[in-house]
Coordinates of C-alpha atoms in Angstrom, one line a residue:
X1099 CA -18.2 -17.3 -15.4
X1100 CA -16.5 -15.4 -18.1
X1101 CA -12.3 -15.6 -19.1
X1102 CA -10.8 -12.4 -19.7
X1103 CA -8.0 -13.4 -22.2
X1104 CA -4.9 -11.3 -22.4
X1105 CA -2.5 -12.1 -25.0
X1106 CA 1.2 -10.7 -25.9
X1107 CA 0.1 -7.2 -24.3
X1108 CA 2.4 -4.2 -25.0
X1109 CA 1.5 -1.0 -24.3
X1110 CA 4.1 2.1 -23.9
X1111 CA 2.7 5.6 -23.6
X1112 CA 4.0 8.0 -26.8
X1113 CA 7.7 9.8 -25.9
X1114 CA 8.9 7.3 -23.5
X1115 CA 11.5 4.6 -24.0
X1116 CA 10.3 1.8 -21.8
X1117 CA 6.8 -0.3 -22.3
X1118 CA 4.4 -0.7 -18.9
X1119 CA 3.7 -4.2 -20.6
X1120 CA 5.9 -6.0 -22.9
X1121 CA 4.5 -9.5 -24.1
X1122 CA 2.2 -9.8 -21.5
X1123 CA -0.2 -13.2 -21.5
X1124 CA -2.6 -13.9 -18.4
X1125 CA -6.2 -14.7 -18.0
X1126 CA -8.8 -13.7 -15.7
X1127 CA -11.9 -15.5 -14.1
X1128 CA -14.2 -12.5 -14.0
X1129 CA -15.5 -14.0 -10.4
X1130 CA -12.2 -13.7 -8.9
X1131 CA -12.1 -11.4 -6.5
X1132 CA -8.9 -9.8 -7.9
X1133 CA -6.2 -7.1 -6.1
X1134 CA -4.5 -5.0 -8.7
X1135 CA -0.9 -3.9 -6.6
X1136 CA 2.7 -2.8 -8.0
X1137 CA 4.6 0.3 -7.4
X1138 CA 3.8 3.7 -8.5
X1139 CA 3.9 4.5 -11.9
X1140 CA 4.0 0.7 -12.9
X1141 CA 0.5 0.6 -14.8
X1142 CA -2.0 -0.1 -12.6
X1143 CA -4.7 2.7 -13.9
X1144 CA -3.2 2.2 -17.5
X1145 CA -4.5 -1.5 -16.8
X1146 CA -7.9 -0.4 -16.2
X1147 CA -8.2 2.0 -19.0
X1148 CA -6.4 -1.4 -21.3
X1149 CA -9.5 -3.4 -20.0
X1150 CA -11.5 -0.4 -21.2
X1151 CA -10.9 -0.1 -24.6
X1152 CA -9.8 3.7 -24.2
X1153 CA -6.1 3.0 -25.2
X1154 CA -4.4 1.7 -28.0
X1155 CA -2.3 -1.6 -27.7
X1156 CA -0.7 -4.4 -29.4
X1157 CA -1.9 -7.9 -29.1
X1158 CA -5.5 -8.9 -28.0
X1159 CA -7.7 -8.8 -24.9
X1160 CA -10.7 -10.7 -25.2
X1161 CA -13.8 -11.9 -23.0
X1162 CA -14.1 -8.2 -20.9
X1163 CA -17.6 -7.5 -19.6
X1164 CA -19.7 -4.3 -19.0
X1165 CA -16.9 -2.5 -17.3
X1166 CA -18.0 0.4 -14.7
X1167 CA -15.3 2.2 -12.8
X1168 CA -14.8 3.8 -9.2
X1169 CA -14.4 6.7 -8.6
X1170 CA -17.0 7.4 -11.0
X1171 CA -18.2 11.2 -12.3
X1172 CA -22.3 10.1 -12.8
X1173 CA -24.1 8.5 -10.7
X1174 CA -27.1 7.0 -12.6
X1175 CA -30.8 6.1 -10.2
X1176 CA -33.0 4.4 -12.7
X1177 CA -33.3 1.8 -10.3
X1178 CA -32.8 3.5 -7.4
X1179 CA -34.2 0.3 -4.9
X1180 CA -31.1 -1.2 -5.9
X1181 CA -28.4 1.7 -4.9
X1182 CA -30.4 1.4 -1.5
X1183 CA -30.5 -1.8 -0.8
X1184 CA -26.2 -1.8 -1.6
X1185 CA -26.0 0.8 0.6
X1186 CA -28.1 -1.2 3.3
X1187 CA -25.3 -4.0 3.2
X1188 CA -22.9 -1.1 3.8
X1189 CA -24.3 -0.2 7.1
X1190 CA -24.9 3.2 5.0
X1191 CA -28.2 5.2 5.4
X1192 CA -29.3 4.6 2.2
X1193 CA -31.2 8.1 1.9
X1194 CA -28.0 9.7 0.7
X1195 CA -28.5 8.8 -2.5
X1196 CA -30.7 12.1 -2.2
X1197 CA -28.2 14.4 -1.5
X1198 CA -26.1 16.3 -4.1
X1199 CA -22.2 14.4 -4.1
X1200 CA -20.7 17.7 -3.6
X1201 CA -22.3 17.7 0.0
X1202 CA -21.2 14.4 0.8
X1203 CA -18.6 13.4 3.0
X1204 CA -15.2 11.2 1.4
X1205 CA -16.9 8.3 2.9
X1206 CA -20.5 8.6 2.2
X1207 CA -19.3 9.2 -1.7
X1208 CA -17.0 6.5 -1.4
X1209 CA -19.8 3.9 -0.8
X1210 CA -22.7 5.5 -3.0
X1211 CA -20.3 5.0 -5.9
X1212 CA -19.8 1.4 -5.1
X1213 CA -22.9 0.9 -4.2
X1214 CA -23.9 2.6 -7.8
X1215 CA -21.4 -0.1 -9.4
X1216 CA -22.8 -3.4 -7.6
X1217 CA -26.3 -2.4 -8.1
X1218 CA -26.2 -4.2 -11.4
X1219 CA -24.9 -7.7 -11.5
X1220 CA -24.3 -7.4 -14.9
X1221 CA -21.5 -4.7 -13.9
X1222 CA -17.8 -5.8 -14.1
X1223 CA -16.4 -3.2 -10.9
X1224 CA -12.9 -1.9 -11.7
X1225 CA -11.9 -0.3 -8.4
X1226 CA -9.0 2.5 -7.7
X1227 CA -8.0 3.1 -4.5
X1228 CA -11.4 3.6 -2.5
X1229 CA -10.0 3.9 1.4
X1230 CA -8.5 7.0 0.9
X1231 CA -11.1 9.2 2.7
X1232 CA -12.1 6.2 4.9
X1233 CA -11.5 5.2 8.6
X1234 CA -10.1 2.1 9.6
X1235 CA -13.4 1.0 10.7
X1236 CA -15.0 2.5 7.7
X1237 CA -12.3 -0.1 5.6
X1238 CA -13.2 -3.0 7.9
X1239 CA -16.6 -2.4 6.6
X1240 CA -15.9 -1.9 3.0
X1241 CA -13.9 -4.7 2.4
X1242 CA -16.4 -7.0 4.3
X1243 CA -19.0 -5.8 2.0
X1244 CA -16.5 -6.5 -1.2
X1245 CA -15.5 -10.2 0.0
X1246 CA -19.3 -10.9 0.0
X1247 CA -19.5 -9.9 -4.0
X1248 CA -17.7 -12.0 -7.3
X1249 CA -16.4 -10.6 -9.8
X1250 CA -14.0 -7.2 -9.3
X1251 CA -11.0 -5.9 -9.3
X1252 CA -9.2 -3.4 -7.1
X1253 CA -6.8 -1.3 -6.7
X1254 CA -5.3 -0.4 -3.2
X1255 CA -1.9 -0.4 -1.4
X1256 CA -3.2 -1.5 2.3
X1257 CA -2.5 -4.9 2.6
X1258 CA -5.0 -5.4 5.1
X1259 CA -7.6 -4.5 3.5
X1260 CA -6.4 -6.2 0.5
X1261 CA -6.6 -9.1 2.7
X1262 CA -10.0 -9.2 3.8
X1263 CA -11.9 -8.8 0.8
X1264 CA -9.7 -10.2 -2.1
X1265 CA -8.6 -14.3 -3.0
X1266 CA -6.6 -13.6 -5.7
X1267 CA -3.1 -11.2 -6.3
X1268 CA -2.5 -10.0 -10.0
X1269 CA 0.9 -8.1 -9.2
X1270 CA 2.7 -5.9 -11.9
X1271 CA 6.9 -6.2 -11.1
X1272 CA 9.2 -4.4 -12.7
X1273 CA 9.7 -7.8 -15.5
X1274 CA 6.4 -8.6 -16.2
X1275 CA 3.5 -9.2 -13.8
X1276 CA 2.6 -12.4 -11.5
X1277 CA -0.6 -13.7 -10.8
X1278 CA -1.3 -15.9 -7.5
X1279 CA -4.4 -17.7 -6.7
X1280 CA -3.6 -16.5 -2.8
X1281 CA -3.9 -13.0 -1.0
X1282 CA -1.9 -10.1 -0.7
X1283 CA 0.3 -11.0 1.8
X1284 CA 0.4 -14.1 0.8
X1285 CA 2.2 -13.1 -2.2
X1286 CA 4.1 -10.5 -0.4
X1287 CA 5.5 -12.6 2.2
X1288 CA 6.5 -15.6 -0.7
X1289 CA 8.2 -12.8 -2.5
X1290 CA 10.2 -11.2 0.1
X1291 CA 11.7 -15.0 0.9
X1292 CA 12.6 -15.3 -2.7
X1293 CA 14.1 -11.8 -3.0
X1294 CA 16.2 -12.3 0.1
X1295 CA 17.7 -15.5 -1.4
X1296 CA 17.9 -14.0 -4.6
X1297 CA 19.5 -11.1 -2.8
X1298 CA 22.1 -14.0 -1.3
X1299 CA 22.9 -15.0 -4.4
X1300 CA 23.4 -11.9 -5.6
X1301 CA 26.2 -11.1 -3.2
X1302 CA 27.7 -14.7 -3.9
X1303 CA 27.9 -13.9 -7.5
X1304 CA 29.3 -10.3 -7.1
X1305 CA 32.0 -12.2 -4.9
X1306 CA 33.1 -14.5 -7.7
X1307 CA 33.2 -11.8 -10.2
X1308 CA 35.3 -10.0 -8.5
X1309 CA 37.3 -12.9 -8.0
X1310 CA 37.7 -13.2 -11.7
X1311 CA 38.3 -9.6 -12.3
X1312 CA 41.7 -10.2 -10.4
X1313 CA 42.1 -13.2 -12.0
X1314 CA 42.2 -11.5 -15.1
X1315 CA 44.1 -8.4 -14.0
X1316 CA 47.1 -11.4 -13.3
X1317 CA 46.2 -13.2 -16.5
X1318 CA 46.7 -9.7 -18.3
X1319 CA 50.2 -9.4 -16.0
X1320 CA 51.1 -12.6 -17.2
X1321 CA 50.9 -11.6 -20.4
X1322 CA 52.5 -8.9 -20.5
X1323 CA 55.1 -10.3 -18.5
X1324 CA 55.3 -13.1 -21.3
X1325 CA 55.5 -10.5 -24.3
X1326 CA 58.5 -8.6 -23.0
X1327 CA 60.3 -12.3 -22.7
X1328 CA 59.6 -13.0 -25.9
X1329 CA 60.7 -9.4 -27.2
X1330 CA 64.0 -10.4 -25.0
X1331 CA 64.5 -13.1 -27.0
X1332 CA 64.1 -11.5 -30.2
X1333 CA 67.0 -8.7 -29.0
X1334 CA 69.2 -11.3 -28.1
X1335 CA 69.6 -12.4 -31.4
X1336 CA 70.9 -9.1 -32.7
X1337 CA 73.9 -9.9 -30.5
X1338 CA 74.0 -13.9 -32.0
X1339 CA 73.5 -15.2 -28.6
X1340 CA 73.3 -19.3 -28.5
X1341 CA 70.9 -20.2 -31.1
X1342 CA 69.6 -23.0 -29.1
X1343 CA 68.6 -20.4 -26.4
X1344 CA 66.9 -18.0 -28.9
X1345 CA 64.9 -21.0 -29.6
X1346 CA 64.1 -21.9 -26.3
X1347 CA 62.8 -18.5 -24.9
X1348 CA 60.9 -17.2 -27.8
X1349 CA 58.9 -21.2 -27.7
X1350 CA 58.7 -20.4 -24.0
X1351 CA 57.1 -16.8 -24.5
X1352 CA 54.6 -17.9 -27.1
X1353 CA 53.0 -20.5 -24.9
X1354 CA 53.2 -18.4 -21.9
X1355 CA 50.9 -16.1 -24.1
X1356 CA 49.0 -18.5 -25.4
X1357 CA 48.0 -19.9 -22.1
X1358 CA 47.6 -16.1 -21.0
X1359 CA 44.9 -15.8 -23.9
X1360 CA 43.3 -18.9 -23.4
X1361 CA 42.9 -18.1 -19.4
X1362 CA 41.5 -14.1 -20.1
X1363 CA 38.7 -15.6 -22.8
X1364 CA 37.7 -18.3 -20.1
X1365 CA 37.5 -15.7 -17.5
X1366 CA 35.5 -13.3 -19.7
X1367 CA 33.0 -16.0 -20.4
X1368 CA 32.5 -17.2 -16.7
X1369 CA 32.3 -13.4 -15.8
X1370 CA 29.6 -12.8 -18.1
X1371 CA 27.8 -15.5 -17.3
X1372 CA 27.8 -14.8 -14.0
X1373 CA 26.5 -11.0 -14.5
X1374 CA 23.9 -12.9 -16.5
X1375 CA 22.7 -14.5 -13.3
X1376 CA 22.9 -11.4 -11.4
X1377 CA 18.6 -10.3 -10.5
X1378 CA 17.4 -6.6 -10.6
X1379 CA 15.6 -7.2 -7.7
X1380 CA 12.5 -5.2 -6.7
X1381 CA 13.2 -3.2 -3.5
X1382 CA 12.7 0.6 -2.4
X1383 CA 15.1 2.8 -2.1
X1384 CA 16.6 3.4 1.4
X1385 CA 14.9 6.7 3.4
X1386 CA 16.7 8.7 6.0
X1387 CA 15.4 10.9 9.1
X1388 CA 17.1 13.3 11.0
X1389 CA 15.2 14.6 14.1
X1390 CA 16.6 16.9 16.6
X1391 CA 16.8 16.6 20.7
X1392 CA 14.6 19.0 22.7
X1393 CA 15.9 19.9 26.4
X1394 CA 12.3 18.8 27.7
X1395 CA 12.1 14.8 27.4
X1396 CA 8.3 15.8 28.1
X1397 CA 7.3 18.3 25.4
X1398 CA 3.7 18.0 25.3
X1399 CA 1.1 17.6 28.1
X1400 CA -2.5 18.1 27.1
X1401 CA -5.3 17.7 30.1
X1402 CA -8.9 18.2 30.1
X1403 CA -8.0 19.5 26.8
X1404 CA -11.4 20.8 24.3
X1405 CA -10.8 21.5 20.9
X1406 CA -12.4 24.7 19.2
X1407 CA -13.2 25.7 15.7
X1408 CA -14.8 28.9 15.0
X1409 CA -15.7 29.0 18.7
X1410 CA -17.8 25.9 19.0
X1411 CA -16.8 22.5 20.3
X1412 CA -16.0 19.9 17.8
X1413 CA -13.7 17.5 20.3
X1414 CA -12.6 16.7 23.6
X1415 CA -12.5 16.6 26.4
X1416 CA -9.1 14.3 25.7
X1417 CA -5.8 13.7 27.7
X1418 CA -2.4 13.2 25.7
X1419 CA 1.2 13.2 27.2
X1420 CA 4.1 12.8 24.6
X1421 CA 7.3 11.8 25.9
X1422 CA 10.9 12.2 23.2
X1423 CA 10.7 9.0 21.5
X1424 CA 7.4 7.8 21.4
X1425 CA 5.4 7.7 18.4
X1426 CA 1.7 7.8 19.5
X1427 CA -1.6 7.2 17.1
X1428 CA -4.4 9.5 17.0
X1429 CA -7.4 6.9 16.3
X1430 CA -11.0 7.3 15.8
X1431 CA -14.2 7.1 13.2
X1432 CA -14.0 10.1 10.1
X1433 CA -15.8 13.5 11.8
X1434 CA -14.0 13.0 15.1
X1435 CA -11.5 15.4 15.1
X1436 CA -8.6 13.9 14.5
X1437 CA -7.1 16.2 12.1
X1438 CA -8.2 19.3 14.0
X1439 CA -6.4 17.6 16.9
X1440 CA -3.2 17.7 15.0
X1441 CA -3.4 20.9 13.7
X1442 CA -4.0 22.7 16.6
X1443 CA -0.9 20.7 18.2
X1444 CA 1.2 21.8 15.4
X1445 CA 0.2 25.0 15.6
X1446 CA -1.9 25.5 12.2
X1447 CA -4.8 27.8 11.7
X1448 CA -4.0 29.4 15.0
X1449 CA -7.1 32.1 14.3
X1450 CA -10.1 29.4 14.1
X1451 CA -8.5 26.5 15.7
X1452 CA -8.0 26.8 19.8
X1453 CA -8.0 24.9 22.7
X1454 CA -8.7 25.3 26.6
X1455 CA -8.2 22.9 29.5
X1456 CA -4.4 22.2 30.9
X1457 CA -1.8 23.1 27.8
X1458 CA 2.2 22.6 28.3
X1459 CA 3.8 22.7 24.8
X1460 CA 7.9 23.0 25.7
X1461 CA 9.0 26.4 24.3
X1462 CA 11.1 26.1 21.5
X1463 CA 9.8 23.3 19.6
X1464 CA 10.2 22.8 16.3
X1465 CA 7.6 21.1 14.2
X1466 CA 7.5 19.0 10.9
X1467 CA 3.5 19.3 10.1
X1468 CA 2.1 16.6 7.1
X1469 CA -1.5 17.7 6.8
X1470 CA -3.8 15.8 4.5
X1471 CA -4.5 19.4 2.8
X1472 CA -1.5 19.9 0.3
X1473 CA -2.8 23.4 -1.3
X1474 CA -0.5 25.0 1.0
X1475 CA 2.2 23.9 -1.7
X1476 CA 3.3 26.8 -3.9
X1477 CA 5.7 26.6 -7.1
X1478 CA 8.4 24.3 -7.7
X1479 CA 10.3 21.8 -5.8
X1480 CA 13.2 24.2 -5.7
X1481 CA 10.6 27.4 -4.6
X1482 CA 9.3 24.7 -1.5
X1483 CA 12.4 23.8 -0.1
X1484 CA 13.2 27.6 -0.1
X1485 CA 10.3 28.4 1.8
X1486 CA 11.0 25.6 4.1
X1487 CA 14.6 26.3 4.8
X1488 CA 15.0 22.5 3.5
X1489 CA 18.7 21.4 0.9
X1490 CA 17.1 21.5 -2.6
X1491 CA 19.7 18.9 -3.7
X1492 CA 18.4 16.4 -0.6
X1493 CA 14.7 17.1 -1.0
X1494 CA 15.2 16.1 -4.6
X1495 CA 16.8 13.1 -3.9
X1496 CA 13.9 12.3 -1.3
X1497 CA 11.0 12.7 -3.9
X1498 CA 13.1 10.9 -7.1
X1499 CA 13.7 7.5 -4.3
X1500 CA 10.0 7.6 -3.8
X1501 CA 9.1 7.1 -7.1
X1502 CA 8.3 10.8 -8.6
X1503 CA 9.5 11.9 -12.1
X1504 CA 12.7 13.4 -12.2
X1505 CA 10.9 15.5 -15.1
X1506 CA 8.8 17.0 -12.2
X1507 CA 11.2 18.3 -10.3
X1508 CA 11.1 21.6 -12.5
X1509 CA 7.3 21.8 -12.7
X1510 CA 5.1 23.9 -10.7
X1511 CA 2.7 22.0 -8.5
X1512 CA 0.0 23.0 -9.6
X1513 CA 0.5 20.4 -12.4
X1514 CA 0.7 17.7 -10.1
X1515 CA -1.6 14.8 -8.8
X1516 CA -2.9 14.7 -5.7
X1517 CA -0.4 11.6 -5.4
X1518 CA 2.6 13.5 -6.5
X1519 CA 1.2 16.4 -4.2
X1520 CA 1.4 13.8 -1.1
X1521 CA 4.6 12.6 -2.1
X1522 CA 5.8 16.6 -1.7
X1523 CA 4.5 17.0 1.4
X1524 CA 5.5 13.4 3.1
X1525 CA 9.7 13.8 1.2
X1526 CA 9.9 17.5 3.1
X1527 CA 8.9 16.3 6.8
X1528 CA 11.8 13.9 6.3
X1529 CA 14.2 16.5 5.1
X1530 CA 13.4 18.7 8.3
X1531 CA 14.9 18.3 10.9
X1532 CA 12.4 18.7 13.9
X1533 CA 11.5 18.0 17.7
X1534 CA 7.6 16.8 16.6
X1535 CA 6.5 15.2 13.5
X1536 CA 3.2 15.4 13.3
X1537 CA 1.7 13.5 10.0
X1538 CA -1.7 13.4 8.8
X1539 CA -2.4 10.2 6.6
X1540 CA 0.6 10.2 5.4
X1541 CA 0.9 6.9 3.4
X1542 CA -2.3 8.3 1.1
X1543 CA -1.1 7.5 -2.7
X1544 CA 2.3 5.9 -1.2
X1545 CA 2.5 2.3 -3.0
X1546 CA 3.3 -0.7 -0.8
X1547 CA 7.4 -0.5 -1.1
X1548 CA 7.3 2.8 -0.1
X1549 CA 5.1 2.1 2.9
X1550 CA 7.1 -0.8 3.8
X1551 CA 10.2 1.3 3.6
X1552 CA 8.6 4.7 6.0
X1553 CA 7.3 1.8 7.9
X1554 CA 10.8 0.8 8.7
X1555 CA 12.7 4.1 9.1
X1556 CA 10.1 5.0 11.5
X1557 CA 10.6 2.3 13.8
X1558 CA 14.2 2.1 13.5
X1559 CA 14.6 6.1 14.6
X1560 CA 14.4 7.7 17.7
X1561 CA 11.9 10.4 16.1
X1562 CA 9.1 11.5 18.0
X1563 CA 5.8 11.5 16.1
X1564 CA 2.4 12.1 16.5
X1565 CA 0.4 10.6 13.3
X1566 CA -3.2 9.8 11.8
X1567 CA -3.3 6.7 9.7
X1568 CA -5.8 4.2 8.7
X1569 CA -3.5 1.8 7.3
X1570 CA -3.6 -0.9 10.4
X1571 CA -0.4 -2.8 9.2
X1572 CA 1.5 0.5 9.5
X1573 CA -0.3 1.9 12.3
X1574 CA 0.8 -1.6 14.7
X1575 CA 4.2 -2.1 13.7
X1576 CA 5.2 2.2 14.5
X1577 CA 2.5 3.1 17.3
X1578 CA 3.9 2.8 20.8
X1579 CA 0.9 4.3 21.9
X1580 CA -2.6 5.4 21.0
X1581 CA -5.3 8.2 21.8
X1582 CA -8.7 6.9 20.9
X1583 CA -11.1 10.6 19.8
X1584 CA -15.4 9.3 20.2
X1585 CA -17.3 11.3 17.9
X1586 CA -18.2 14.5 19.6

């Protein structure tokens, strides 16, 4: 067992005002099996490359082992026996390690990399986001084969997963970071308890101010009320009214204002100690969705229906009815299909994608399309809604909420991350205003919030949507239905 020691951390990246870690202090057993989670942009990868050495910081990390990383550009076979024999445990045919990674499929590279990183025990794994080109049962599988090592830490925002192969939660917030000796969920499910009573409190507090900010509107009415009676006073001596009541209303003015003082500097103290109490909680912003009603309350039937790339048959034959409303899964292992099956619904790559059997799309319909391919994104923000007929101003607003730069906004997109490409493409299916969505892993790169936030604007709409995603906790709250695709 070795102790990673972390002590008063801060790190900020050069031009920007506010530090990803400001006097951070934690320490890690390097046999935990560790989830790294927190929202976009909140210095998850920056922690890795921290741990790494490859950025400067102030204050000290100690106690870090031979660190390897996934993904991971070199893939290294001195002892080959040892790649195979991971990849064995994988349920992986282990002769890929002979073909060139170019070749290889997302998952087949996705599990010779890991395989590369726990062939040596030696290896400390940092792990980013690895189910991104896998199937749900391809996740099942990797995170069964990660709860059976010690000693890693990953990066992912499916709680499921996160679940299955990890015992402890090191969770960056927007104060600090929190680490839990318990799961995911665990920590999520603690958290969203606490936020709602913070959230309670909150709203009691907000009440109370609000009760002393017309408290001292009053106390200010008071005395001003109080100042014109003494300045009453003072006039009424120019005519030599009774000198006795001179007296008397100027003594009674002072302490009127005196008492008006002392009550506004009270208030002002309580008010800003309540503000003091007042939590920036942690939430997501709130999404909207707009679909639009088609005339047909049936607009799909498929029957019999075989899928066609190029001519040949790659799946099929399947049945799928979609009524207005429903929000149906397309399931099944990686190389089935399923994206093929969504493109050809939605109408994409009409010249090499077809289909025979019994077809009834309603005429008419209009279709919001999120395919897991973003190159189809040209220019910037303000060039994409254009082309989509979508309100620049609303689109904006869409991508800012879920997280990306407002720097961005004016950048060509051919700067961006895949993330930040996926973010694009999910923020303009919302802004359309469509009979179908049809989404293709749509949550890939979306941080936890943000899923739990889709997850709920989903289900709380009368949208009808036809989707591909491996994330189950998402998949079982929205699904009202499912169409399982074999492998041709």
């Amino acid at each position: 067992m070795a102790l990673i020691n972390i002590r008063d951390l801060k790190f900020g990246y050069d031009g920007s005002d506010t530090l990803l870690f400001d006097g951070i202090s934690i320490g890690i057993d390097t046999e935990w099996k560790l989830a790294l989670a927190g929202r976009n942009g909140r210095g998850k990868t920056t922690f890795f490359k921290l741990l790494q050495g490859q950025l400067q910081y102030e204050g000290t990390i100690t106690g870090v082992p031979h660190v390897v990383t996934f993904p991971c550009d070199e893939i290294s076979l001195d002892e080959e026996w040892k790649i195979r024999k991971e990849l064995n445990l994988m349920n992986t045919d282990p002769d890929i390690v002979y073909r060139p990674l170019d070749t290889l499929s997302g998952g087949e590279r996705t599990k010779l990399m890991l395989a590369y990183l726990f062939s040596d025990e030696m290896n400390y794994p940092l792990i980013d986001e690895p189910t991104n080109h896998l199937d749900q049962e391809g996740r099942e599988a990797l995170a069964s084969y990660l709860a059976s090592k010690d000693g890693f830490i990953v990066i992912s925002h499916d709680r499921h997963f996160l679940d299955m192969c990890t015992d402890h939660t090191l969770m960056i917030t927007k104060t600090g970071v929190e680490l839990t000796a318990s799961s995911f969920s665990t920590w999520w499910d603690n958290n969203e308890k606490r936020m709602q009573g913070e959230a309670e409190r909150n709203e009691q507090l907000r009440k109370e101010i609000g009760k002393l900010d017309i408290a001292m509107k009053k106390n200010a009415a008071w005395s001003a009320k109080a100042e014109r009676s003494k300045n009453r006073a003072h006039a009424s001596s120019k005519v030599q009214e009774d000198h006795f009541r001179r007296a008397y209303e100027g003594k009674k003015a002072s302490k009127l204002m005196s008492l008006a003082k002392n009550l506004e500097d009270r208030n002002e103290r309580k008010m800003e100690e309540k503000k003091g109490l007042l939590k920036d909680l942690e939430k997501s912003e709130r999404l909207k969705i707009t679909g639009t009603t088609h005339h047909n309350k049936t607009p799909i039937i498929l029957k019999d229906l075989v899928i066609k790339r190029d001519g040949f048959e790659i799946a099929g034959p399947l049945s799928l009815t979609v009524e207005q409303g429903e929000k149906i899964r397309i399931k099944g292992p990686n190389g089935c299909g399923k994206s093929t099956l969504l493109k050809f619904i939605a109408g994409q790559e009409k010249e090499s994608i077809t289909g025979e059997g019994d077809i009834y799309m309603a005429p008419g319909l209009k279709i919001s399309f999120v395919s897991q391919d973003t190159e189809n994104l040209k220019g910037t923000i303000g060039d994409i809604a254009a082309q989509r007929g979508c309100d620049k101003t609303q689109f904006s607003t869409i991508l800012v909420k879920m997280g990306l730069d407002k720097d961005l906004l004016y950048s060509d997109i051919s700067t961006f991350s895949l993330g930040q490409k996926k973010f694009v493409a999910t923020a303009l299916s919302l802004c359309e205003k469509a009979d179908i969505y049809i989404w293709d892993e749509p949550l890939n790169f979306i941080d936890i919030y943000l899923r739990e936030e889709i997850q709920r604007l989903v289900t709380e709409s009368d949208i009808t949507l036809i989707f591909v995603e491996h994330d189950q906790a998402f998949s079982e709250a929205v699904a009202t239905g499912e169409v399982v695709l074999p492998l041709f």
